[in-house]
């Protein structure tokens, strides 16, 4: 399988472990990621706030380059980048905006390319059977709740993947790699997004509710697929603990890191050591479960 890969700015900097673990997991699943040469920022919120058409062209440039590489699909792990790429395609397909869009773009582009998330790639294109076959160290007895956040499946008519109110793709991936997945009613609640600096009390309250519910359902860890969500739940967890007047200590890993662990990949190479909330106890638990399973298999043999 061959897809263009757009990591975006966050995965090149603050969320580099998301980028690295995604690449490692894709390699393990025999997915060829085609680099987009000379890729540029998707524009994010600032560009859209300044000029929506220019913002669309910024994202469209990356799609045009990917198409020139002979790719029909672009995968990006960042929900914000995915929204921008899909937004560019929507603008191109609007007859009233296409000419102005192409005038800014100044590149050949026919719109015949699809933008998808890493979750969609794993869940729909690869499939759960292929994921299960690659597992060598299942996450047996590890309780993990998936946190999707706001953007991964919303708005439904725009993202066109999974259920906007009760998405299940990450649940199914976690189950495929052996984890126990409790029902998590806050899986799509907002974490506070970019208000971590300007209005940290908002992030404290919203993220606190998510962490509290994760504890209530017995989760040992949280799986995410968004750099901003990971930052609020992990980096700001101590801040949230102070805001809520209670202690939280829940490791927050990217879904690709969980997959990598189940595939037997090196935890340090996957960037597990970069977490602010250390995951040593989680890794120790997985090691003990693996050793217990091996001992049981040995007795049966």
PDB file of C-alpha atoms in Angstrom:
ATOM      1  CA  UNK A   1       0.000   0.000   0.000  1.00  0.00           C
ATOM      2  CA  UNK A   2       1.344   3.399  -1.027  1.00  0.00           C
ATOM      3  CA  UNK A   3       0.116   6.710   0.407  1.00  0.00           C
ATOM      4  CA  UNK A   4       1.479  10.240   0.559  1.00  0.00           C
ATOM      5  CA  UNK A   5       2.410  11.309   4.077  1.00  0.00           C
ATOM      6  CA  UNK A   6       1.840  14.808   5.418  1.00  0.00           C
ATOM      7  CA  UNK A   7       3.128  15.119   8.979  1.00  0.00           C
ATOM      8  CA  UNK A   8       2.562  18.859   9.386  1.00  0.00           C
ATOM      9  CA  UNK A   9       4.293  21.240  11.776  1.00  0.00           C
ATOM     10  CA  UNK A  10       3.252  19.781  15.142  1.00  0.00           C
ATOM     11  CA  UNK A  11       4.574  16.325  14.319  1.00  0.00           C
ATOM     12  CA  UNK A  12       7.878  17.802  13.203  1.00  0.00           C
ATOM     13  CA  UNK A  13       8.346  19.588  16.532  1.00  0.00           C
ATOM     14  CA  UNK A  14       6.400  19.107  19.774  1.00  0.00           C
ATOM     15  CA  UNK A  15       4.772  15.824  18.718  1.00  0.00           C
ATOM     16  CA  UNK A  16       7.744  14.213  16.990  1.00  0.00           C
ATOM     17  CA  UNK A  17       7.029  10.927  18.794  1.00  0.00           C
ATOM     18  CA  UNK A  18       3.650  10.814  17.019  1.00  0.00           C
ATOM     19  CA  UNK A  19       5.449  11.157  13.693  1.00  0.00           C
ATOM     20  CA  UNK A  20       8.131   8.581  14.517  1.00  0.00           C
ATOM     21  CA  UNK A  21       5.727   6.005  15.946  1.00  0.00           C
ATOM     22  CA  UNK A  22       3.358   6.439  12.992  1.00  0.00           C
ATOM     23  CA  UNK A  23       6.204   5.802  10.561  1.00  0.00           C
ATOM     24  CA  UNK A  24       7.332   2.736  12.528  1.00  0.00           C
ATOM     25  CA  UNK A  25       3.837   1.263  12.653  1.00  0.00           C
ATOM     26  CA  UNK A  26       3.245   1.904   8.948  1.00  0.00           C
ATOM     27  CA  UNK A  27       6.510   0.157   8.104  1.00  0.00           C
ATOM     28  CA  UNK A  28       5.460  -2.805  10.248  1.00  0.00           C
ATOM     29  CA  UNK A  29       2.165  -2.961   8.322  1.00  0.00           C
ATOM     30  CA  UNK A  30       3.933  -2.771   4.925  1.00  0.00           C
ATOM     31  CA  UNK A  31       2.552   0.682   4.170  1.00  0.00           C
ATOM     32  CA  UNK A  32       4.833   2.788   1.986  1.00  0.00           C
ATOM     33  CA  UNK A  33       4.715   6.407   3.123  1.00  0.00           C
ATOM     34  CA  UNK A  34       5.667   8.754   0.302  1.00  0.00           C
ATOM     35  CA  UNK A  35       7.207  11.970   1.585  1.00  0.00           C
ATOM     36  CA  UNK A  36       5.736  15.182   0.189  1.00  0.00           C
ATOM     37  CA  UNK A  37       8.817  17.115  -0.962  1.00  0.00           C
ATOM     38  CA  UNK A  38       9.043  20.749   0.126  1.00  0.00           C
ATOM     39  CA  UNK A  39       5.800  20.469   2.100  1.00  0.00           C
ATOM     40  CA  UNK A  40       4.537  23.597   3.835  1.00  0.00           C
ATOM     41  CA  UNK A  41       2.353  24.469   6.804  1.00  0.00           C
ATOM     42  CA  UNK A  42      -1.350  23.823   6.246  1.00  0.00           C
ATOM     43  CA  UNK A  43      -2.111  27.335   7.529  1.00  0.00           C
ATOM     44  CA  UNK A  44      -3.836  26.179  10.709  1.00  0.00           C
ATOM     45  CA  UNK A  45      -6.226  28.596  12.426  1.00  0.00           C
ATOM     46  CA  UNK A  46      -4.259  31.862  11.904  1.00  0.00           C
ATOM     47  CA  UNK A  47      -4.280  31.612   8.099  1.00  0.00           C
ATOM     48  CA  UNK A  48      -7.974  30.750   7.997  1.00  0.00           C
ATOM     49  CA  UNK A  49      -8.768  33.683  10.283  1.00  0.00           C
ATOM     50  CA  UNK A  50      -6.816  36.053   8.022  1.00  0.00           C
ATOM     51  CA  UNK A  51      -7.932  34.793   4.602  1.00  0.00           C
ATOM     52  CA  UNK A  52      -9.921  31.541   4.136  1.00  0.00           C
ATOM     53  CA  UNK A  53      -9.063  31.317   0.428  1.00  0.00           C
ATOM     54  CA  UNK A  54      -5.340  31.770   1.041  1.00  0.00           C
ATOM     55  CA  UNK A  55      -5.572  29.192   3.819  1.00  0.00           C
ATOM     56  CA  UNK A  56      -7.170  26.712   1.418  1.00  0.00           C
ATOM     57  CA  UNK A  57      -4.427  27.319  -1.142  1.00  0.00           C
ATOM     58  CA  UNK A  58      -1.708  26.745   1.482  1.00  0.00           C
ATOM     59  CA  UNK A  59      -3.154  23.326   2.262  1.00  0.00           C
ATOM     60  CA  UNK A  60      -3.939  22.702  -1.405  1.00  0.00           C
ATOM     61  CA  UNK A  61      -0.276  23.171  -2.319  1.00  0.00           C
ATOM     62  CA  UNK A  62       0.592  20.032  -0.349  1.00  0.00           C
ATOM     63  CA  UNK A  63      -2.187  18.097  -2.063  1.00  0.00           C
ATOM     64  CA  UNK A  64      -0.962  19.251  -5.472  1.00  0.00           C
ATOM     65  CA  UNK A  65       2.607  18.138  -4.733  1.00  0.00           C
ATOM     66  CA  UNK A  66       1.348  14.763  -3.475  1.00  0.00           C
ATOM     67  CA  UNK A  67      -0.648  14.319  -6.675  1.00  0.00           C
ATOM     68  CA  UNK A  68       2.480  15.094  -8.708  1.00  0.00           C
ATOM     69  CA  UNK A  69       4.165  12.212  -6.842  1.00  0.00           C
ATOM     70  CA  UNK A  70       1.535   9.892  -8.298  1.00  0.00           C
ATOM     71  CA  UNK A  71      -0.399   9.455  -5.053  1.00  0.00           C
ATOM     72  CA  UNK A  72      -4.168   9.159  -4.850  1.00  0.00           C
ATOM     73  CA  UNK A  73      -4.346   9.352  -1.045  1.00  0.00           C
ATOM     74  CA  UNK A  74      -2.714  11.690   1.475  1.00  0.00           C
ATOM     75  CA  UNK A  75      -2.585  10.537   5.097  1.00  0.00           C
ATOM     76  CA  UNK A  76      -2.017  12.949   7.954  1.00  0.00           C
ATOM     77  CA  UNK A  77      -2.108  11.996  11.655  1.00  0.00           C
ATOM     78  CA  UNK A  78      -2.993  15.553  12.769  1.00  0.00           C
ATOM     79  CA  UNK A  79      -6.758  16.292  12.858  1.00  0.00           C
ATOM     80  CA  UNK A  80      -6.101  20.014  12.342  1.00  0.00           C
ATOM     81  CA  UNK A  81      -4.053  19.327   9.227  1.00  0.00           C
ATOM     82  CA  UNK A  82      -6.690  16.883   7.996  1.00  0.00           C
ATOM     83  CA  UNK A  83      -9.361  19.548   8.393  1.00  0.00           C
ATOM     84  CA  UNK A  84      -7.216  21.966   6.372  1.00  0.00           C
ATOM     85  CA  UNK A  85      -6.552  19.444   3.586  1.00  0.00           C
ATOM     86  CA  UNK A  86     -10.220  18.517   3.357  1.00  0.00           C
ATOM     87  CA  UNK A  87     -11.076  22.217   3.406  1.00  0.00           C
ATOM     88  CA  UNK A  88      -8.832  22.791   0.392  1.00  0.00           C
ATOM     89  CA  UNK A  89     -10.602  20.024  -1.516  1.00  0.00           C
ATOM     90  CA  UNK A  90     -13.977  21.500  -0.602  1.00  0.00           C
ATOM     91  CA  UNK A  91     -12.948  24.929  -1.893  1.00  0.00           C
ATOM     92  CA  UNK A  92     -11.599  23.431  -5.126  1.00  0.00           C
ATOM     93  CA  UNK A  93     -14.879  21.600  -5.734  1.00  0.00           C
ATOM     94  CA  UNK A  94     -16.875  24.824  -5.313  1.00  0.00           C
ATOM     95  CA  UNK A  95     -17.385  26.248  -8.860  1.00  0.00           C
ATOM     96  CA  UNK A  96     -17.619  29.775  -7.469  1.00  0.00           C
ATOM     97  CA  UNK A  97     -14.249  29.547  -5.691  1.00  0.00           C
ATOM     98  CA  UNK A  98     -12.194  27.246  -7.908  1.00  0.00           C
ATOM     99  CA  UNK A  99     -10.740  29.866 -10.236  1.00  0.00           C
ATOM    100  CA  UNK A 100      -9.606  32.116  -7.377  1.00  0.00           C
ATOM    101  CA  UNK A 101      -8.196  29.087  -5.538  1.00  0.00           C
ATOM    102  CA  UNK A 102      -6.152  27.995  -8.571  1.00  0.00           C
ATOM    103  CA  UNK A 103      -4.991  31.567  -9.176  1.00  0.00           C
ATOM    104  CA  UNK A 104      -3.418  31.626  -5.710  1.00  0.00           C
ATOM    105  CA  UNK A 105      -2.158  28.052  -5.978  1.00  0.00           C
ATOM    106  CA  UNK A 106      -0.312  28.579  -9.277  1.00  0.00           C
ATOM    107  CA  UNK A 107       0.112  24.810  -9.683  1.00  0.00           C
ATOM    108  CA  UNK A 108      -1.652  22.135 -11.729  1.00  0.00           C
ATOM    109  CA  UNK A 109      -4.356  20.521  -9.601  1.00  0.00           C
ATOM    110  CA  UNK A 110      -7.411  18.473 -10.549  1.00  0.00           C
ATOM    111  CA  UNK A 111      -8.704  17.603  -7.081  1.00  0.00           C
ATOM    112  CA  UNK A 112      -8.502  13.857  -7.690  1.00  0.00           C
ATOM    113  CA  UNK A 113      -6.846  13.037  -4.396  1.00  0.00           C
ATOM    114  CA  UNK A 114      -8.245  11.971  -1.033  1.00  0.00           C
ATOM    115  CA  UNK A 115      -7.177  13.129   2.436  1.00  0.00           C
ATOM    116  CA  UNK A 116      -7.523  10.670   5.323  1.00  0.00           C
ATOM    117  CA  UNK A 117      -6.377  10.316   8.935  1.00  0.00           C
ATOM    118  CA  UNK A 118      -4.062   7.667  10.336  1.00  0.00           C
ATOM    119  CA  UNK A 119      -7.084   6.081  12.031  1.00  0.00           C
ATOM    120  CA  UNK A 120      -8.931   5.811   8.737  1.00  0.00           C
ATOM    121  CA  UNK A 121      -5.834   4.318   7.112  1.00  0.00           C
ATOM    122  CA  UNK A 122      -5.482   1.651   9.798  1.00  0.00           C
ATOM    123  CA  UNK A 123      -9.193   0.966  10.280  1.00  0.00           C
ATOM    124  CA  UNK A 124     -10.481   1.004   6.692  1.00  0.00           C
ATOM    125  CA  UNK A 125      -7.536   0.642   4.325  1.00  0.00           C
ATOM    126  CA  UNK A 126      -5.426  -1.818   6.325  1.00  0.00           C
ATOM    127  CA  UNK A 127      -8.181  -3.505   8.323  1.00  0.00           C
ATOM    128  CA  UNK A 128      -8.291  -5.080  11.741  1.00  0.00           C
ATOM    129  CA  UNK A 129      -7.346  -8.570  10.556  1.00  0.00           C
ATOM    130  CA  UNK A 130      -4.011  -7.281   9.240  1.00  0.00           C
ATOM    131  CA  UNK A 131      -3.425  -5.348  12.464  1.00  0.00           C
ATOM    132  CA  UNK A 132      -4.158  -8.449  14.568  1.00  0.00           C
ATOM    133  CA  UNK A 133      -1.769 -10.560  12.492  1.00  0.00           C
ATOM    134  CA  UNK A 134       1.084  -8.150  13.213  1.00  0.00           C
ATOM    135  CA  UNK A 135       0.673  -8.290  17.010  1.00  0.00           C
ATOM    136  CA  UNK A 136       3.498 -10.107  18.819  1.00  0.00           C
ATOM    137  CA  UNK A 137       3.036  -8.661  22.317  1.00  0.00           C
ATOM    138  CA  UNK A 138      -0.695  -8.141  22.886  1.00  0.00           C
ATOM    139  CA  UNK A 139      -1.698  -5.529  25.451  1.00  0.00           C
ATOM    140  CA  UNK A 140      -3.472  -8.208  27.476  1.00  0.00           C
ATOM    141  CA  UNK A 141      -5.400  -6.983  30.533  1.00  0.00           C
ATOM    142  CA  UNK A 142      -4.311  -3.370  29.938  1.00  0.00           C
ATOM    143  CA  UNK A 143      -7.324  -1.079  30.318  1.00  0.00           C
ATOM    144  CA  UNK A 144      -7.154   1.804  27.819  1.00  0.00           C
ATOM    145  CA  UNK A 145      -9.806   4.390  26.986  1.00  0.00           C
ATOM    146  CA  UNK A 146      -9.733   6.055  23.554  1.00  0.00           C
ATOM    147  CA  UNK A 147     -10.063   9.832  23.529  1.00  0.00           C
ATOM    148  CA  UNK A 148     -10.987  11.191  20.088  1.00  0.00           C
ATOM    149  CA  UNK A 149     -11.502  14.855  20.862  1.00  0.00           C
ATOM    150  CA  UNK A 150     -13.515  17.256  18.737  1.00  0.00           C
ATOM    151  CA  UNK A 151     -12.174  17.053  15.195  1.00  0.00           C
ATOM    152  CA  UNK A 152     -11.480  13.458  14.174  1.00  0.00           C
ATOM    153  CA  UNK A 153     -15.046  12.724  13.086  1.00  0.00           C
ATOM    154  CA  UNK A 154     -16.665  16.155  13.128  1.00  0.00           C
ATOM    155  CA  UNK A 155     -18.460  17.622  11.339  1.00  0.00           C
ATOM    156  CA  UNK A 156     -19.657  14.314   9.915  1.00  0.00           C
ATOM    157  CA  UNK A 157     -20.431  15.588   6.407  1.00  0.00           C
ATOM    158  CA  UNK A 158     -16.959  17.099   6.220  1.00  0.00           C
ATOM    159  CA  UNK A 159     -14.722  14.452   7.815  1.00  0.00           C
ATOM    160  CA  UNK A 160     -16.762  11.537   6.392  1.00  0.00           C
ATOM    161  CA  UNK A 161     -15.309   8.956   8.756  1.00  0.00           C
ATOM    162  CA  UNK A 162     -16.617   7.195  11.851  1.00  0.00           C
ATOM    163  CA  UNK A 163     -19.573   8.267  13.979  1.00  0.00           C
ATOM    164  CA  UNK A 164     -19.462  11.929  15.099  1.00  0.00           C
ATOM    165  CA  UNK A 165     -21.029  11.217  18.507  1.00  0.00           C
ATOM    166  CA  UNK A 166     -19.725   7.725  19.233  1.00  0.00           C
ATOM    167  CA  UNK A 167     -16.650   6.983  17.085  1.00  0.00           C
ATOM    168  CA  UNK A 168     -15.329   3.431  17.391  1.00  0.00           C
ATOM    169  CA  UNK A 169     -12.289   3.162  15.101  1.00  0.00           C
ATOM    170  CA  UNK A 170      -9.749   3.667  17.888  1.00  0.00           C
ATOM    171  CA  UNK A 171     -11.748   1.329  20.161  1.00  0.00           C
ATOM    172  CA  UNK A 172     -11.511  -1.418  17.541  1.00  0.00           C
ATOM    173  CA  UNK A 173      -7.794  -0.850  16.960  1.00  0.00           C
ATOM    174  CA  UNK A 174      -7.124  -1.087  20.701  1.00  0.00           C
ATOM    175  CA  UNK A 175      -9.176  -4.279  20.905  1.00  0.00           C
ATOM    176  CA  UNK A 176      -7.298  -5.707  17.917  1.00  0.00           C
ATOM    177  CA  UNK A 177      -3.975  -5.232  19.707  1.00  0.00           C
ATOM    178  CA  UNK A 178      -5.276  -6.935  22.839  1.00  0.00           C
ATOM    179  CA  UNK A 179      -6.233  -4.060  25.140  1.00  0.00           C
ATOM    180  CA  UNK A 180      -9.335  -3.953  27.295  1.00  0.00           C
ATOM    181  CA  UNK A 181     -11.486  -0.972  26.266  1.00  0.00           C
ATOM    182  CA  UNK A 182     -14.043   0.257  28.829  1.00  0.00           C
ATOM    183  CA  UNK A 183     -17.016   2.308  27.710  1.00  0.00           C
ATOM    184  CA  UNK A 184     -15.893   5.937  27.844  1.00  0.00           C
ATOM    185  CA  UNK A 185     -18.712   8.504  27.654  1.00  0.00           C
ATOM    186  CA  UNK A 186     -16.337  11.478  27.341  1.00  0.00           C
ATOM    187  CA  UNK A 187     -14.491  10.205  24.265  1.00  0.00           C
ATOM    188  CA  UNK A 188     -15.506  13.219  22.143  1.00  0.00           C
ATOM    189  CA  UNK A 189     -15.707  15.923  24.828  1.00  0.00           C
ATOM    190  CA  UNK A 190     -13.530  18.998  24.233  1.00  0.00           C
ATOM    191  CA  UNK A 191     -10.199  19.137  26.105  1.00  0.00           C
ATOM    192  CA  UNK A 192      -9.983  22.935  25.905  1.00  0.00           C
ATOM    193  CA  UNK A 193      -8.007  23.023  22.665  1.00  0.00           C
ATOM    194  CA  UNK A 194      -5.681  26.035  22.370  1.00  0.00           C
ATOM    195  CA  UNK A 195      -6.812  27.742  25.586  1.00  0.00           C
ATOM    196  CA  UNK A 196      -4.060  26.080  27.630  1.00  0.00           C
ATOM    197  CA  UNK A 197      -2.085  29.335  27.890  1.00  0.00           C
ATOM    198  CA  UNK A 198      -4.635  32.134  27.590  1.00  0.00           C
ATOM    199  CA  UNK A 199      -7.452  30.523  29.613  1.00  0.00           C
ATOM    200  CA  UNK A 200      -5.843  27.659  31.492  1.00  0.00           C
ATOM    201  CA  UNK A 201      -8.788  27.431  33.898  1.00  0.00           C
ATOM    202  CA  UNK A 202     -10.936  26.293  30.959  1.00  0.00           C
ATOM    203  CA  UNK A 203      -8.475  23.550  30.060  1.00  0.00           C
ATOM    204  CA  UNK A 204      -8.201  22.655  33.739  1.00  0.00           C
ATOM    205  CA  UNK A 205     -11.944  22.170  34.057  1.00  0.00           C
ATOM    206  CA  UNK A 206     -12.549  20.374  30.746  1.00  0.00           C
ATOM    207  CA  UNK A 207      -9.478  18.158  30.838  1.00  0.00           C
ATOM    208  CA  UNK A 208     -10.112  17.434  34.512  1.00  0.00           C
ATOM    209  CA  UNK A 209     -13.519  15.973  33.634  1.00  0.00           C
ATOM    210  CA  UNK A 210     -11.934  13.716  31.012  1.00  0.00           C
ATOM    211  CA  UNK A 211      -9.190  12.472  33.335  1.00  0.00           C
ATOM    212  CA  UNK A 212     -11.690  11.977  36.157  1.00  0.00           C
ATOM    213  CA  UNK A 213     -13.968   9.870  33.961  1.00  0.00           C
ATOM    214  CA  UNK A 214     -11.002   7.831  32.733  1.00  0.00           C
ATOM    215  CA  UNK A 215     -10.196   7.013  36.352  1.00  0.00           C
ATOM    216  CA  UNK A 216     -13.829   6.231  37.133  1.00  0.00           C
ATOM    217  CA  UNK A 217     -14.058   3.596  34.368  1.00  0.00           C
ATOM    218  CA  UNK A 218     -10.816   1.975  35.512  1.00  0.00           C
ATOM    219  CA  UNK A 219      -8.488   3.093  32.728  1.00  0.00           C
ATOM    220  CA  UNK A 220      -4.762   2.559  33.207  1.00  0.00           C
ATOM    221  CA  UNK A 221      -3.961   4.774  30.215  1.00  0.00           C
ATOM    222  CA  UNK A 222      -5.532   6.986  27.563  1.00  0.00           C
ATOM    223  CA  UNK A 223      -5.060   6.666  23.803  1.00  0.00           C
ATOM    224  CA  UNK A 224      -5.169   9.800  21.636  1.00  0.00           C
ATOM    225  CA  UNK A 225      -4.632  10.681  17.999  1.00  0.00           C
ATOM    226  CA  UNK A 226      -4.234  14.459  18.182  1.00  0.00           C
ATOM    227  CA  UNK A 227      -1.127  16.452  19.206  1.00  0.00           C
ATOM    228  CA  UNK A 228      -3.143  19.154  20.953  1.00  0.00           C
ATOM    229  CA  UNK A 229      -5.275  16.663  22.886  1.00  0.00           C
ATOM    230  CA  UNK A 230      -2.136  14.795  23.935  1.00  0.00           C
ATOM    231  CA  UNK A 231      -0.532  18.022  25.111  1.00  0.00           C
ATOM    232  CA  UNK A 232      -3.523  19.038  27.227  1.00  0.00           C
ATOM    233  CA  UNK A 233      -3.999  15.589  28.772  1.00  0.00           C
ATOM    234  CA  UNK A 234      -0.306  14.795  29.316  1.00  0.00           C
ATOM    235  CA  UNK A 235       1.766  17.988  29.500  1.00  0.00           C
ATOM    236  CA  UNK A 236      -0.859  19.850  31.527  1.00  0.00           C
ATOM    237  CA  UNK A 237      -1.884  16.931  33.751  1.00  0.00           C
ATOM    238  CA  UNK A 238      -0.041  18.312  36.800  1.00  0.00           C
ATOM    239  CA  UNK A 239      -1.659  21.723  36.198  1.00  0.00           C
ATOM    240  CA  UNK A 240      -5.061  20.045  35.898  1.00  0.00           C
ATOM    241  CA  UNK A 241      -4.429  18.128  39.129  1.00  0.00           C
ATOM    242  CA  UNK A 242      -3.845  21.420  40.952  1.00  0.00           C
ATOM    243  CA  UNK A 243      -6.966  22.938  39.405  1.00  0.00           C
ATOM    244  CA  UNK A 244      -9.124  19.967  40.413  1.00  0.00           C
ATOM    245  CA  UNK A 245      -7.496  19.592  43.848  1.00  0.00           C
ATOM    246  CA  UNK A 246      -6.842  15.908  43.219  1.00  0.00           C
ATOM    247  CA  UNK A 247      -3.965  13.876  41.879  1.00  0.00           C
ATOM    248  CA  UNK A 248      -4.029  12.390  38.390  1.00  0.00           C
ATOM    249  CA  UNK A 249      -1.342  10.077  37.060  1.00  0.00           C
ATOM    250  CA  UNK A 250      -2.617   8.567  33.821  1.00  0.00           C
ATOM    251  CA  UNK A 251      -0.171   7.977  30.942  1.00  0.00           C
ATOM    252  CA  UNK A 252      -1.461   9.423  27.657  1.00  0.00           C
ATOM    253  CA  UNK A 253      -0.035   7.701  24.576  1.00  0.00           C
ATOM    254  CA  UNK A 254      -0.668   8.143  20.881  1.00  0.00           C
ATOM    255  CA  UNK A 255      -2.556   5.249  19.291  1.00  0.00           C
ATOM    256  CA  UNK A 256       0.510   4.576  17.137  1.00  0.00           C
ATOM    257  CA  UNK A 257       2.604   4.124  20.289  1.00  0.00           C
ATOM    258  CA  UNK A 258       0.163   1.549  21.638  1.00  0.00           C
ATOM    259  CA  UNK A 259       0.214  -0.235  18.278  1.00  0.00           C
ATOM    260  CA  UNK A 260       4.010  -0.154  18.236  1.00  0.00           C
ATOM    261  CA  UNK A 261       4.193  -1.722  21.699  1.00  0.00           C
ATOM    262  CA  UNK A 262       1.826  -4.492  20.602  1.00  0.00           C
ATOM    263  CA  UNK A 263       3.933  -5.028  17.472  1.00  0.00           C
ATOM    264  CA  UNK A 264       6.981  -5.613  19.680  1.00  0.00           C
ATOM    265  CA  UNK A 265       8.743  -2.363  18.759  1.00  0.00           C
ATOM    266  CA  UNK A 266      11.189  -0.700  21.152  1.00  0.00           C
ATOM    267  CA  UNK A 267       9.390   1.615  23.644  1.00  0.00           C
ATOM    268  CA  UNK A 268      12.190   4.183  23.600  1.00  0.00           C
ATOM    269  CA  UNK A 269      12.253   4.271  19.796  1.00  0.00           C
ATOM    270  CA  UNK A 270       8.486   4.864  19.911  1.00  0.00           C
ATOM    271  CA  UNK A 271       9.079   7.920  22.115  1.00  0.00           C
ATOM    272  CA  UNK A 272       7.404   6.559  25.249  1.00  0.00           C
ATOM    273  CA  UNK A 273      10.188   8.198  27.281  1.00  0.00           C
ATOM    274  CA  UNK A 274       9.063  11.652  26.059  1.00  0.00           C
ATOM    275  CA  UNK A 275       5.808  11.555  28.014  1.00  0.00           C
ATOM    276  CA  UNK A 276       5.437  14.047  30.855  1.00  0.00           C
ATOM    277  CA  UNK A 277       3.398  11.514  32.821  1.00  0.00           C
ATOM    278  CA  UNK A 278       5.858   8.628  32.881  1.00  0.00           C
ATOM    279  CA  UNK A 279       4.667   5.259  31.615  1.00  0.00           C
ATOM    280  CA  UNK A 280       7.205   3.045  33.415  1.00  0.00           C
ATOM    281  CA  UNK A 281       4.492   1.397  35.491  1.00  0.00           C
ATOM    282  CA  UNK A 282       2.497   0.724  32.323  1.00  0.00           C
ATOM    283  CA  UNK A 283       5.507  -0.868  30.610  1.00  0.00           C
ATOM    284  CA  UNK A 284       6.249  -2.911  33.740  1.00  0.00           C
ATOM    285  CA  UNK A 285       2.652  -4.133  33.750  1.00  0.00           C
ATOM    286  CA  UNK A 286       2.874  -5.199  30.106  1.00  0.00           C
ATOM    287  CA  UNK A 287       6.182  -6.967  30.746  1.00  0.00           C
ATOM    288  CA  UNK A 288       4.758  -8.887  33.708  1.00  0.00           C
ATOM    289  CA  UNK A 289       1.669  -9.874  31.708  1.00  0.00           C
ATOM    290  CA  UNK A 290       3.851 -11.048  28.814  1.00  0.00           C
ATOM    291  CA  UNK A 291       6.058 -13.089  31.149  1.00  0.00           C
ATOM    292  CA  UNK A 292       3.023 -14.636  32.837  1.00  0.00           C
ATOM    293  CA  UNK A 293       1.554 -15.591  29.467  1.00  0.00           C
ATOM    294  CA  UNK A 294       4.872 -17.110  28.366  1.00  0.00           C
ATOM    295  CA  UNK A 295       5.100 -19.111  31.593  1.00  0.00           C
ATOM    296  CA  UNK A 296       1.557 -20.409  31.126  1.00  0.00           C
ATOM    297  CA  UNK A 297       2.304 -21.403  27.526  1.00  0.00           C
ATOM    298  CA  UNK A 298       5.446 -23.191  28.730  1.00  0.00           C
ATOM    299  CA  UNK A 299       3.492 -25.234  31.276  1.00  0.00           C
ATOM    300  CA  UNK A 300       0.895 -26.192  28.667  1.00  0.00           C
ATOM    301  CA  UNK A 301       3.630 -27.254  26.236  1.00  0.00           C
TER     302      UNK A 301
END
